[in-house]
Coordinates of C-alpha atoms in Angstrom, one line a residue:
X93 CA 0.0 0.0 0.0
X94 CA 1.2 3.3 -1.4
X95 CA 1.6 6.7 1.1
X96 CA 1.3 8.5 -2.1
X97 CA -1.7 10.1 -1.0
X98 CA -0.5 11.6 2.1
X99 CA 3.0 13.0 -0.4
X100 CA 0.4 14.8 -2.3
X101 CA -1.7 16.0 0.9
X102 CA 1.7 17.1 1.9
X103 CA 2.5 18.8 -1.2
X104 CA -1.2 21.1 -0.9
X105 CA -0.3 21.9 2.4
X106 CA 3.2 23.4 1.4
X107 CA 1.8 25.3 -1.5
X108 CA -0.6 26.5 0.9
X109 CA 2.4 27.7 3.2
X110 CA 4.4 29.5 0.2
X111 CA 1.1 31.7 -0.2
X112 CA 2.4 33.3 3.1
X113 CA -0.3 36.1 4.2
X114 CA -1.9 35.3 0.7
X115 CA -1.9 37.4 -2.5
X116 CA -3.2 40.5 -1.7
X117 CA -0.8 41.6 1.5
X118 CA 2.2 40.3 -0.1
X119 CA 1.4 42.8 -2.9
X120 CA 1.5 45.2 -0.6
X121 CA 4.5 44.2 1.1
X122 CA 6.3 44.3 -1.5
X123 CA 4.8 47.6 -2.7
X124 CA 6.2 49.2 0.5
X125 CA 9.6 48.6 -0.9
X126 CA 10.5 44.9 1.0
X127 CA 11.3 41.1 -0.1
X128 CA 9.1 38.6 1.1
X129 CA 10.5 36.0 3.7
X130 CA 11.2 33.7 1.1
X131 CA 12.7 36.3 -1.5
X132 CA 14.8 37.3 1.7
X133 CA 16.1 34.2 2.9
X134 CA 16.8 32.8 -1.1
X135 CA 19.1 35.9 -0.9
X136 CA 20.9 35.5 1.9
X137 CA 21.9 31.8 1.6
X138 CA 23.6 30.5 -1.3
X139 CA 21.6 29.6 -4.1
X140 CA 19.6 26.5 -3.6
X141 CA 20.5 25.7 -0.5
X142 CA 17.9 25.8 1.8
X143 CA 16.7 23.2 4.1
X144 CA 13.2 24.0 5.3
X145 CA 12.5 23.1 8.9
X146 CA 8.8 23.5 9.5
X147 CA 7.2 23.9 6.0
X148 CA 3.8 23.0 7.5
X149 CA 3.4 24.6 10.5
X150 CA 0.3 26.8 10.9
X151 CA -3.7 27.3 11.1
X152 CA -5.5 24.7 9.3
X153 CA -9.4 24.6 8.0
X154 CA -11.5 22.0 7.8
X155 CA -14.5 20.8 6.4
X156 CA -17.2 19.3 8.1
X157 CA -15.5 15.6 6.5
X158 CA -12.0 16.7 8.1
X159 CA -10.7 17.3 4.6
X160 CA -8.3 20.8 4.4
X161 CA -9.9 23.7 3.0
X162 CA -7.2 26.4 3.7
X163 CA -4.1 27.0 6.1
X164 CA -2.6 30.0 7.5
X165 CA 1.4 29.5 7.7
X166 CA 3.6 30.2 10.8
X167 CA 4.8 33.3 10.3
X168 CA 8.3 32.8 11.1
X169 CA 10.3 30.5 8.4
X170 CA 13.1 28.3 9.7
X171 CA 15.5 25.6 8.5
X172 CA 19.2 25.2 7.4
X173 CA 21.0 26.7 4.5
X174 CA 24.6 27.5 3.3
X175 CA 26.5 30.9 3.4
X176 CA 29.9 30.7 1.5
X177 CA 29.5 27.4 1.6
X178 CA 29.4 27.0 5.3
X179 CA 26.3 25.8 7.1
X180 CA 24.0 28.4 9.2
X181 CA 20.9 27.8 10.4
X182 CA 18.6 30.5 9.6
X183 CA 14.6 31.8 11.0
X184 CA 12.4 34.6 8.9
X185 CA 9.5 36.5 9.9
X186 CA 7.1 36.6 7.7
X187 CA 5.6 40.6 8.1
X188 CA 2.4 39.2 5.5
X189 CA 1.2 37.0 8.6
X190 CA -0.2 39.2 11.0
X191 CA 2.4 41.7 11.0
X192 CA 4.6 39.4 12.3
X193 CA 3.4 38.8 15.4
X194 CA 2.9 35.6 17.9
X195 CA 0.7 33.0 16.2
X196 CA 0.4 29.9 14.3
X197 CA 3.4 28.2 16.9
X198 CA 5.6 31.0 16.3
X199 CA 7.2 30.5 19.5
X200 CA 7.8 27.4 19.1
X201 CA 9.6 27.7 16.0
X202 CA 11.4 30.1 17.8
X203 CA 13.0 28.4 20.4
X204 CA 13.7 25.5 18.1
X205 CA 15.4 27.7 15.8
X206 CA 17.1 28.9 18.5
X207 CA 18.2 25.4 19.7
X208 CA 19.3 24.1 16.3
X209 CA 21.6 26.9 16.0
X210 CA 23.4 26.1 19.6
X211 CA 23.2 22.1 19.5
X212 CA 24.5 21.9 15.9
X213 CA 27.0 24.3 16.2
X214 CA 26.0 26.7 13.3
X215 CA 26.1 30.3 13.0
X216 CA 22.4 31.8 12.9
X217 CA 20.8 34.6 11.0
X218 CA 17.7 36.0 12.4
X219 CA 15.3 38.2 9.5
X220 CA 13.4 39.9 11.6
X221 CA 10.1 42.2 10.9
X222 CA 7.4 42.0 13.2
X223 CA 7.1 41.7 16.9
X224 CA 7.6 38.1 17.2
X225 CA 6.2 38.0 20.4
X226 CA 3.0 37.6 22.6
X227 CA 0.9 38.8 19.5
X228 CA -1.6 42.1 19.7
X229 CA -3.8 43.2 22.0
X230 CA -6.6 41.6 19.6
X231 CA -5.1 38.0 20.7
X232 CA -6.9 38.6 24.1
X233 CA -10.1 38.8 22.2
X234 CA -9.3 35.7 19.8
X235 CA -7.8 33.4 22.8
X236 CA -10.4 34.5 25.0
X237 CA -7.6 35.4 28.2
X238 CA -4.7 37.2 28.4
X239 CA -1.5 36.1 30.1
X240 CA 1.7 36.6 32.4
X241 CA 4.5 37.7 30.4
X242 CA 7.4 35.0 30.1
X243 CA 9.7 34.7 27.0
X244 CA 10.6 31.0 27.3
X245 CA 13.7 30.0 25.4
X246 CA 15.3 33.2 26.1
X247 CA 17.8 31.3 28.3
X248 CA 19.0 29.7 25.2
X249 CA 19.1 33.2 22.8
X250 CA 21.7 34.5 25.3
X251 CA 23.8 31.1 25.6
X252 CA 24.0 30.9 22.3
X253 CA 25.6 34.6 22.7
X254 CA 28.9 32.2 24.0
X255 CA 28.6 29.2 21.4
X256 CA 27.5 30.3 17.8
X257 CA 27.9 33.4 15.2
X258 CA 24.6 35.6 15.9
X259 CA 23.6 37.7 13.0
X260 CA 20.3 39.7 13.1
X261 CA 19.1 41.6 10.4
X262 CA 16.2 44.5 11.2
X263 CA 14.3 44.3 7.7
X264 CA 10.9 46.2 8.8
X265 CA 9.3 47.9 11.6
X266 CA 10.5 45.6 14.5
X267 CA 8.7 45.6 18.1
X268 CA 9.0 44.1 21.5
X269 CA 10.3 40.7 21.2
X270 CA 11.3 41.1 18.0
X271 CA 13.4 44.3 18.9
X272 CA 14.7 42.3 21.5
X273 CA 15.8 39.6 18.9
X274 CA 17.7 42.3 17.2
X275 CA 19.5 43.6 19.9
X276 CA 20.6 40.0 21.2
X277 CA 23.4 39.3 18.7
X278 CA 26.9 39.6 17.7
X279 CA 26.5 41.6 14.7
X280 CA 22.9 43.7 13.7
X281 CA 22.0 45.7 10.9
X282 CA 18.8 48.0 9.7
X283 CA 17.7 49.0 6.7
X284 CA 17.7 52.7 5.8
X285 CA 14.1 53.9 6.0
X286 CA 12.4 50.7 5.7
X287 CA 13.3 49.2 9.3
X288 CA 12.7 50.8 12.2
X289 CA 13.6 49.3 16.0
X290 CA 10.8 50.3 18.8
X291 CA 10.3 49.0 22.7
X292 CA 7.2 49.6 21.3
X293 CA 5.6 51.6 18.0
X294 CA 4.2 55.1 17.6
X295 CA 0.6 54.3 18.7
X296 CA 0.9 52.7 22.1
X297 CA 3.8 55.9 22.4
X298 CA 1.0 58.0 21.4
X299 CA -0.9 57.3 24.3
X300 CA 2.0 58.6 26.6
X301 CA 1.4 62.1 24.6
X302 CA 4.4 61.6 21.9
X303 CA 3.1 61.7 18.2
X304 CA 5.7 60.7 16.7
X305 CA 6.7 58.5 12.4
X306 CA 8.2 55.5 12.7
X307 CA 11.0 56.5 11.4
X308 CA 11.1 59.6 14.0
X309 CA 10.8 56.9 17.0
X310 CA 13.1 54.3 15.8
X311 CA 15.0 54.7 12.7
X312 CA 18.2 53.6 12.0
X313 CA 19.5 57.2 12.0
X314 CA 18.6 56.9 15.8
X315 CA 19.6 52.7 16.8
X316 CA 23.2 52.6 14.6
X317 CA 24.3 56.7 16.5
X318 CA 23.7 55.1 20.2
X319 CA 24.6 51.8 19.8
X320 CA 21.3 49.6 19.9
X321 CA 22.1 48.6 16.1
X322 CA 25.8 47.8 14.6
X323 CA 25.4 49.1 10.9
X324 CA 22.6 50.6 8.6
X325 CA 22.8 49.7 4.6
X326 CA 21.0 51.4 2.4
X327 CA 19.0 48.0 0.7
X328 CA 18.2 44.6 2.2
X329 CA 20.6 43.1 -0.3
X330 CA 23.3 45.6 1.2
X331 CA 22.4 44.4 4.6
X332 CA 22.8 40.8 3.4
X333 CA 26.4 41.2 1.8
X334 CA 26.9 42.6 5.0
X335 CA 26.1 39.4 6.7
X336 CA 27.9 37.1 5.0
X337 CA 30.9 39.1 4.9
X338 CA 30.6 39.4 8.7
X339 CA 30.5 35.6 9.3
X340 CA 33.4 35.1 6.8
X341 CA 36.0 36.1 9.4
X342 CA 34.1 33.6 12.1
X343 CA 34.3 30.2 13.1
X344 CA 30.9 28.4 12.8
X345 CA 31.4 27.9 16.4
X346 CA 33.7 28.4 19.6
X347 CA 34.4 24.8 19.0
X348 CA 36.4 25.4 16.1
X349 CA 39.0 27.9 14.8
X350 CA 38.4 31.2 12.6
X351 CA 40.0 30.3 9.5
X352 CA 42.8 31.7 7.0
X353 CA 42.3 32.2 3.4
X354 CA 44.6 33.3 0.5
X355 CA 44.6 37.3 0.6
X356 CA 47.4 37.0 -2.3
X357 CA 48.7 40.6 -0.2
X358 CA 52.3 40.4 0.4
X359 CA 53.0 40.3 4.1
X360 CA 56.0 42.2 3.5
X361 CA 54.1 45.2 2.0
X362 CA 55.3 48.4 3.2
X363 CA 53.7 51.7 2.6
X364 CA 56.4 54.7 2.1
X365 CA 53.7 57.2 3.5
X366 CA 53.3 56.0 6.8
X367 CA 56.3 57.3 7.9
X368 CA 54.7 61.1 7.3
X369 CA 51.0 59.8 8.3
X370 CA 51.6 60.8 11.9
X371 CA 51.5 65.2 11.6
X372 CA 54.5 66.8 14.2
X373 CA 51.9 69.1 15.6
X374 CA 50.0 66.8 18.4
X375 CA 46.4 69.0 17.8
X376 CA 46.4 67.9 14.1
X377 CA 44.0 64.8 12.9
X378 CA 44.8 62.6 10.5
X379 CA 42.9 59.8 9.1
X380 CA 43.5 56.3 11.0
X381 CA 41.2 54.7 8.6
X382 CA 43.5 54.9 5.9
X383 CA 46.7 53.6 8.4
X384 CA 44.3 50.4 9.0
X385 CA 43.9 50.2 4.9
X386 CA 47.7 50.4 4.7
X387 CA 48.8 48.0 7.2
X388 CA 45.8 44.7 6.7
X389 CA 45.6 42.7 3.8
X390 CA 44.3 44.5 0.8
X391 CA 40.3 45.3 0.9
X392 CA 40.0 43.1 4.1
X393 CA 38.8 45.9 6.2
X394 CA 35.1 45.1 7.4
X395 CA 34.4 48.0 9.9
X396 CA 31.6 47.2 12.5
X397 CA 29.5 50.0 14.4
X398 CA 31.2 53.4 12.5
X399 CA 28.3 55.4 13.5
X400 CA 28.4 54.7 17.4
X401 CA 31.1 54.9 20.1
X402 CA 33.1 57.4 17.2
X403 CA 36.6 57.9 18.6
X404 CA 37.3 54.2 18.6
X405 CA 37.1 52.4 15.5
X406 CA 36.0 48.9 15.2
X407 CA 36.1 45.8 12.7
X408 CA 37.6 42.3 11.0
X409 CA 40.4 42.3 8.7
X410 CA 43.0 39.7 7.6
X411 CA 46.9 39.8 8.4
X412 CA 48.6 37.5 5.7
X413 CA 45.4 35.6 5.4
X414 CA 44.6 35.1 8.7
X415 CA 41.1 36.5 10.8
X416 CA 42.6 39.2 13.1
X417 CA 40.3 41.9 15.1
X418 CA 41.4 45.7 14.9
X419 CA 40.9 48.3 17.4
X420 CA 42.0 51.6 16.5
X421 CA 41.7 55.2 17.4
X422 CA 40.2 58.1 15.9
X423 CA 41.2 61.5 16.4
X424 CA 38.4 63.1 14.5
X425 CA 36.2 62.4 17.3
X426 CA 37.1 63.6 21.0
X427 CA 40.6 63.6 19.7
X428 CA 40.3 59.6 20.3
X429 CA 39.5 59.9 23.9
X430 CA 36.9 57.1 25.0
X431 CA 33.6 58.4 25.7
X432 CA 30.9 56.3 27.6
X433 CA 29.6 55.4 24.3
X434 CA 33.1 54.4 23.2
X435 CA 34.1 52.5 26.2
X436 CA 30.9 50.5 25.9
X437 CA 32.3 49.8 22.1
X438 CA 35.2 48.4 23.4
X439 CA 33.7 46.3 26.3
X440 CA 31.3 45.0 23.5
X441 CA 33.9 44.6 20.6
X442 CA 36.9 42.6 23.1
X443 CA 34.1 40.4 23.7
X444 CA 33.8 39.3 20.6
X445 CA 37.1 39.1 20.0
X446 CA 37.7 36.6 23.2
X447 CA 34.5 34.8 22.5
X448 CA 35.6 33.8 18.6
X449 CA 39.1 33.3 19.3
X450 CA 40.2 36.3 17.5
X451 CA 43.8 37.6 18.5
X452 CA 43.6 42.0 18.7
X453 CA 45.6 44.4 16.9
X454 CA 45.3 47.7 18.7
X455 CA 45.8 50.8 16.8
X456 CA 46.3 53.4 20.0
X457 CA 46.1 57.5 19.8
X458 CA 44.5 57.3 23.5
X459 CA 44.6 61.1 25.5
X460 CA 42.8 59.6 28.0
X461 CA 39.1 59.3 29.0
X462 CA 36.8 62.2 28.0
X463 CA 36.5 65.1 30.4
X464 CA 34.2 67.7 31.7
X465 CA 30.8 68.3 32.9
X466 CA 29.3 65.6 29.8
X467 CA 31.5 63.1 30.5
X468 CA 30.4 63.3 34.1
X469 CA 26.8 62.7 34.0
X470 CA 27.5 60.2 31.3
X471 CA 29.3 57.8 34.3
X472 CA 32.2 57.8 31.6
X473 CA 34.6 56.0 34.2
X474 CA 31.9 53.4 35.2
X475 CA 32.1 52.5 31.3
X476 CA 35.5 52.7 31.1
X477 CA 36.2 50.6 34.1
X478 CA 33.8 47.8 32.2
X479 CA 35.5 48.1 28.9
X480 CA 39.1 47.7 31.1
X481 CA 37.7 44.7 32.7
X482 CA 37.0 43.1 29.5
X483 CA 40.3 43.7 28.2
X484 CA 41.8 42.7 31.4
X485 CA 40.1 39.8 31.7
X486 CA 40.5 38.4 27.7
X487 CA 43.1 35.7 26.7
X488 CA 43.4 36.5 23.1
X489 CA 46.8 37.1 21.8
X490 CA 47.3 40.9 21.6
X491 CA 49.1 43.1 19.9
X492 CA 49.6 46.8 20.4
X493 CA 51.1 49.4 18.1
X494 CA 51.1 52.6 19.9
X495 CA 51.2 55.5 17.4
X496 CA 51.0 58.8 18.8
X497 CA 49.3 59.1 22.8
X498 CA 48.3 57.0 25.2
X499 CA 47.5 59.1 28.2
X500 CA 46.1 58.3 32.1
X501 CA 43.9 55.9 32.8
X502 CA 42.3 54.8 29.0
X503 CA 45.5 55.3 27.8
X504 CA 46.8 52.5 30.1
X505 CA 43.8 50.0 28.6
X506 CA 45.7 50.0 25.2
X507 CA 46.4 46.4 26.7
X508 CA 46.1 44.1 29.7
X509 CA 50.0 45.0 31.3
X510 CA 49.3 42.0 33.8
X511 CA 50.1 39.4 31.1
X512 CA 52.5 38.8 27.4
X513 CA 51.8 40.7 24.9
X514 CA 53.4 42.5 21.9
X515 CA 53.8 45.8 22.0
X516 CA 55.5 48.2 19.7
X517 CA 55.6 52.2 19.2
X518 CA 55.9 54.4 16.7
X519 CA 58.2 57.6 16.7
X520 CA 55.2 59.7 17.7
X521 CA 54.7 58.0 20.4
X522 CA 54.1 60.2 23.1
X523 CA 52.7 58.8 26.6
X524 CA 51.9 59.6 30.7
X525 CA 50.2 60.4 33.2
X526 CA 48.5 63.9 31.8
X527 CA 49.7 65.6 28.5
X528 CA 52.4 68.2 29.6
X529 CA 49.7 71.0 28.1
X530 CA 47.4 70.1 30.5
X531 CA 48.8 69.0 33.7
X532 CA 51.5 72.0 33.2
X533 CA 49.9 75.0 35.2
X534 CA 49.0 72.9 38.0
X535 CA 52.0 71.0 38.6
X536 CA 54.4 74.4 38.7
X537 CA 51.9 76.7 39.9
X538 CA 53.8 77.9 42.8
X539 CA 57.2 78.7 40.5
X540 CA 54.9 79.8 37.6
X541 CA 53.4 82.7 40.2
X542 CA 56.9 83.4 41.7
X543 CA 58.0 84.7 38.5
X544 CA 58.7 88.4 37.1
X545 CA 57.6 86.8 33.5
X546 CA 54.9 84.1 34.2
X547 CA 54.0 84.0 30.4
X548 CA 58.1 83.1 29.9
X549 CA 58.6 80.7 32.7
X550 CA 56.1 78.8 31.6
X551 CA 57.7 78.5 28.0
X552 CA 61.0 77.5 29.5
X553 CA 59.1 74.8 32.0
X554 CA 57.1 73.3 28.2
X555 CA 60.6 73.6 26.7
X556 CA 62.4 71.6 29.4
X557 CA 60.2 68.9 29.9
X558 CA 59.4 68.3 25.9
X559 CA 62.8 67.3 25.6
X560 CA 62.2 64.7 28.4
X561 CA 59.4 63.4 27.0
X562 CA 60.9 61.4 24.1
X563 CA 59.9 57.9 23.3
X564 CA 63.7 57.8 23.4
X565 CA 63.8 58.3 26.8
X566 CA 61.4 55.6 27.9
X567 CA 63.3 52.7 25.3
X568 CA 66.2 53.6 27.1
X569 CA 64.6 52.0 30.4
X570 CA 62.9 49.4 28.6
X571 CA 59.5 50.9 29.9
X572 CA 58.0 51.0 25.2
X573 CA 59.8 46.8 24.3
X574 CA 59.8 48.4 20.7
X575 CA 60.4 51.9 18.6
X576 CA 59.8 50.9 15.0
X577 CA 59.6 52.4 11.4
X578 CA 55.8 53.1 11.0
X579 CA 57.1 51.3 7.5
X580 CA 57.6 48.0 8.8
X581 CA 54.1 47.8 10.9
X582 CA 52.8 45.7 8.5
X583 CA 55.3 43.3 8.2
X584 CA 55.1 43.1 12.4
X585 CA 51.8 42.6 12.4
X586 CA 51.5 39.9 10.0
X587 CA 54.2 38.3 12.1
X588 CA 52.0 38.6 15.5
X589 CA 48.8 37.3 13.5
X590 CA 51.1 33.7 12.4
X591 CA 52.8 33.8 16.0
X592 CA 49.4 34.0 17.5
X593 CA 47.8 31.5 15.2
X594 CA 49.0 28.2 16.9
X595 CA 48.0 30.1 20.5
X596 CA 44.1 30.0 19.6
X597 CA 42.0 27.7 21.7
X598 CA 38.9 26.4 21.1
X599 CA 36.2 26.6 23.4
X600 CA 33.4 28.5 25.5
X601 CA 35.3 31.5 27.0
X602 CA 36.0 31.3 31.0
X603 CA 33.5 34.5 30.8
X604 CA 30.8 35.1 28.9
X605 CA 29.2 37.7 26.5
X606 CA 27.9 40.9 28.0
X607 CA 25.1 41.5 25.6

């Protein structure tokens, strides 16, 4: 006896499911400028790969004989797939099903999405538009009771945080839960206008007395400037590059090593500019970006969070092949002193770093923690103590290349001095306690007032201790291991990425991430 009939019952009820929210509001959908769940995850996963987990799941009718008349899918899409030709395990929300919302076993989709991704050991990517939670307040009418919030499986969204590559991708207007799913990740991006990130969305805000677009309440010009969001692309198939590019420099899991690829870059490579890039004048910028560009293999640069956290730079790049993270400096902003924001960028990218087995290259023009009356009410030391904490406490091999200041406090996070690591400086290096302009009046106050010519005292005071304050000076005691050509940092690096390659270990992190 044949099951041919059930094959073909099986076959309605998957055509049923790939109508999603049915004809007339995927048309509408996709008039507002968005894939469909299906478009999306076709996209993100190389072609033909997917593995549907789920393909029936949702609201069946009836007859009065038990036959099927009609089904309304789950709205959230799940299964396996490959990116670059590595598994990931992957979960859609379907905005043409109820807006997204709880229904259909939704939640249980989700948590066994969210299981598959930690007991297989494969990176996940979460497509996320809609709330993905406990539905609208029109379920109450529909279920006939409300009910105690509780967001089962959360336990394992966060320990996957310490096992597997989390990608999230904001694609529409996401709420709640679904916000929540966003901000739980590794790596996050929006989509210019079309996405928008909410605690909740302009109506039940309305009722607090706050008219407000979505856009106005959660856009990604707010979520990617104070940190809720890593990066904003400008099209969903921007944001999905994006994704796979992230992963690329990743291991599927702790369990397993990032791995190196041919760059073709020569790790000997110097750049004959870098020797001017650093300007004599200490109050002049210049653009570290371009020292990065210089310095990693060629086009290998994937930044991460530009809009947030501004005076530190963050991202992935490859040193002679192999998966490195960079840290870096920017003068532009604060003169590249760390900021609460920026601290909390640090704290959250070291993480990372120590939770993926990714040894650090530190780029450092550190003057120290931000001051004044902002930086107060911000708590900026009780970020910056975090974000030293995390550096103190990771095991990744580091490297750190100081190139112009590293000053007080921040400036003494360009590493964890309690244990090995390389360290090098450039010629502009220039380091202490306080910079001599600014600790200067206080420090000789009494000898400053005690002369006939203040204005001249002062001068010869600058003058006296600038040629102290060599880098020099401090080789000569053994207190900077290294002065080297700014030429050669390239070369050196490469060097600590290989060196550091064999020092990797596998395995869950003795702490955690800090989501």
């Amino acid at each position: 006896m044949s099951w041919e009939k059930e094959i073909e019952e099986l076959k309605i009820r998957q055509t049923h499911a790939k109508k999603m929210g049915g004809e007339e509001k995927v048309a509408r959908h996709v008039n507002a400028g968005k894939l469909t769940v299906r478009d999306r995850v076709d996209k993100i996963l190389d072609k033909g790969s997917f593995e549907e987990v789920g393909s029936v799941t949702g609201k069946a009718e009836y007859d009065a004989d038990g036959n099927l008349v009609d089904m309304q899918p789950a709205n959230l899409i799940t299964g396996r797939g490959r990116v670059n030709g590595r598994r990931v395990v992957v979960a859609g929300d379907d905005f043409t099903v109820r807006g997204g919302a709880n229904d259909a076993g939704i939640r249980e989709k989700l948590i066994h999405v969210e299981n598959m991704a930690g007991s297989m050991h494969l990176p996940l990517i979460r497509l996320v538009d809609g709330t993905g939670g406990g539905g609208s307040v029109k379920t109450i009418e529909t279920e006939g009771r409300t009910y105690v919030p509780e967001v089962r499986g959360w336990d394992t969204v966060i320990e996957n945080l310490s096992k597997v590559p989390v990608v999230a991708l904001a694609l529409g207007s996401t709420a709640g839960l679904g916000a929540a799913r966003v901000a739980a990740s590794h790596y996050s991006v929006m989509v210019k206008e079309t996405s928008q990130m909410f605690v909740a969305g302009p109506p039940v805000v309305a009722r607090t007395g706050e008219v407000l677009t979505k856009n106005e309440l959660g856009g990604s010009e707010i979520h990617t400037r104070n940190g809720a969001v890593d990066d904003e692309a400008g099209s969903e198939e921007e944001a999905f590059e994006r994704a796979r590019k992230f992963l690329s420099y990743l291991p599927p899991s702790v369990f397993e090593l990032p791995e190196r690829i041919e760059t073709g870059d020569d790790p000997n490579r110097s750049e004959d500019w870098l020797i001017d890039a650093i300007p004599r004048d200490s109050r002049k910028v210049y653009k570290m970006r371009k020292i990065i560009e210089a310095v990693v293999d060629q086009d290998s640069f994937f930044e991460i969070g530009k809009k947030w956290g501004r005076s530190v730079i963050t991202g992935f790049a490859r040193l002679d092949g192999w998966p490195v993270a960079i840290m870096a400096s920017d003068p532009y902003h604060y003169a590249g002193a760390w900021t609460s924001d920026a601290a909390d960028k640090v704290l959250r990218f070291v993480d990372l770093a120590q939770t993926f087995h990714l040894p650090v290259a530190h780029l450092v023009d550190i003057p120290g923690f931000l001051v004044g009356r902002q930086a107060e009410e911000q708590a900026t030391i009780r970020h910056g103590v975090r974000a030293m904490a995390a550096i103190a406490q990771a095991t990744v091999p580091w490297c750190a290349i100081i190139v112009r200041k590293a000053y007080g406090v921040a400036g003494a996070a360009h590493m964890n001095s309690g244990r090995f690591n390389l360290r090098y400086a450039w010629p502009s290096g220039d380091w202490g306690s306080l910079p001599i302009a600014g600790g200067l009046e206080a420090a000789y106050k009494s000898e400053i007032e005690a002369s006939d010519d203040p204005k001249a005292k002062l001068e010869e005071i600058e003058g006296r201790l600038n040629r102290l304050r060599s880098p020099f000076r401090t080789a000569e005691r053994f207190m900077i291991e290294e002065i080297v050509d700014p030429r050669n940092t390239r070369k050196l690096l490469c060097d600590f990425a290989e060196m550091a390659a064999p020092l990797r270990e596998t395995g869950v992190s003795s702490f955690k991430v800090r989501p």
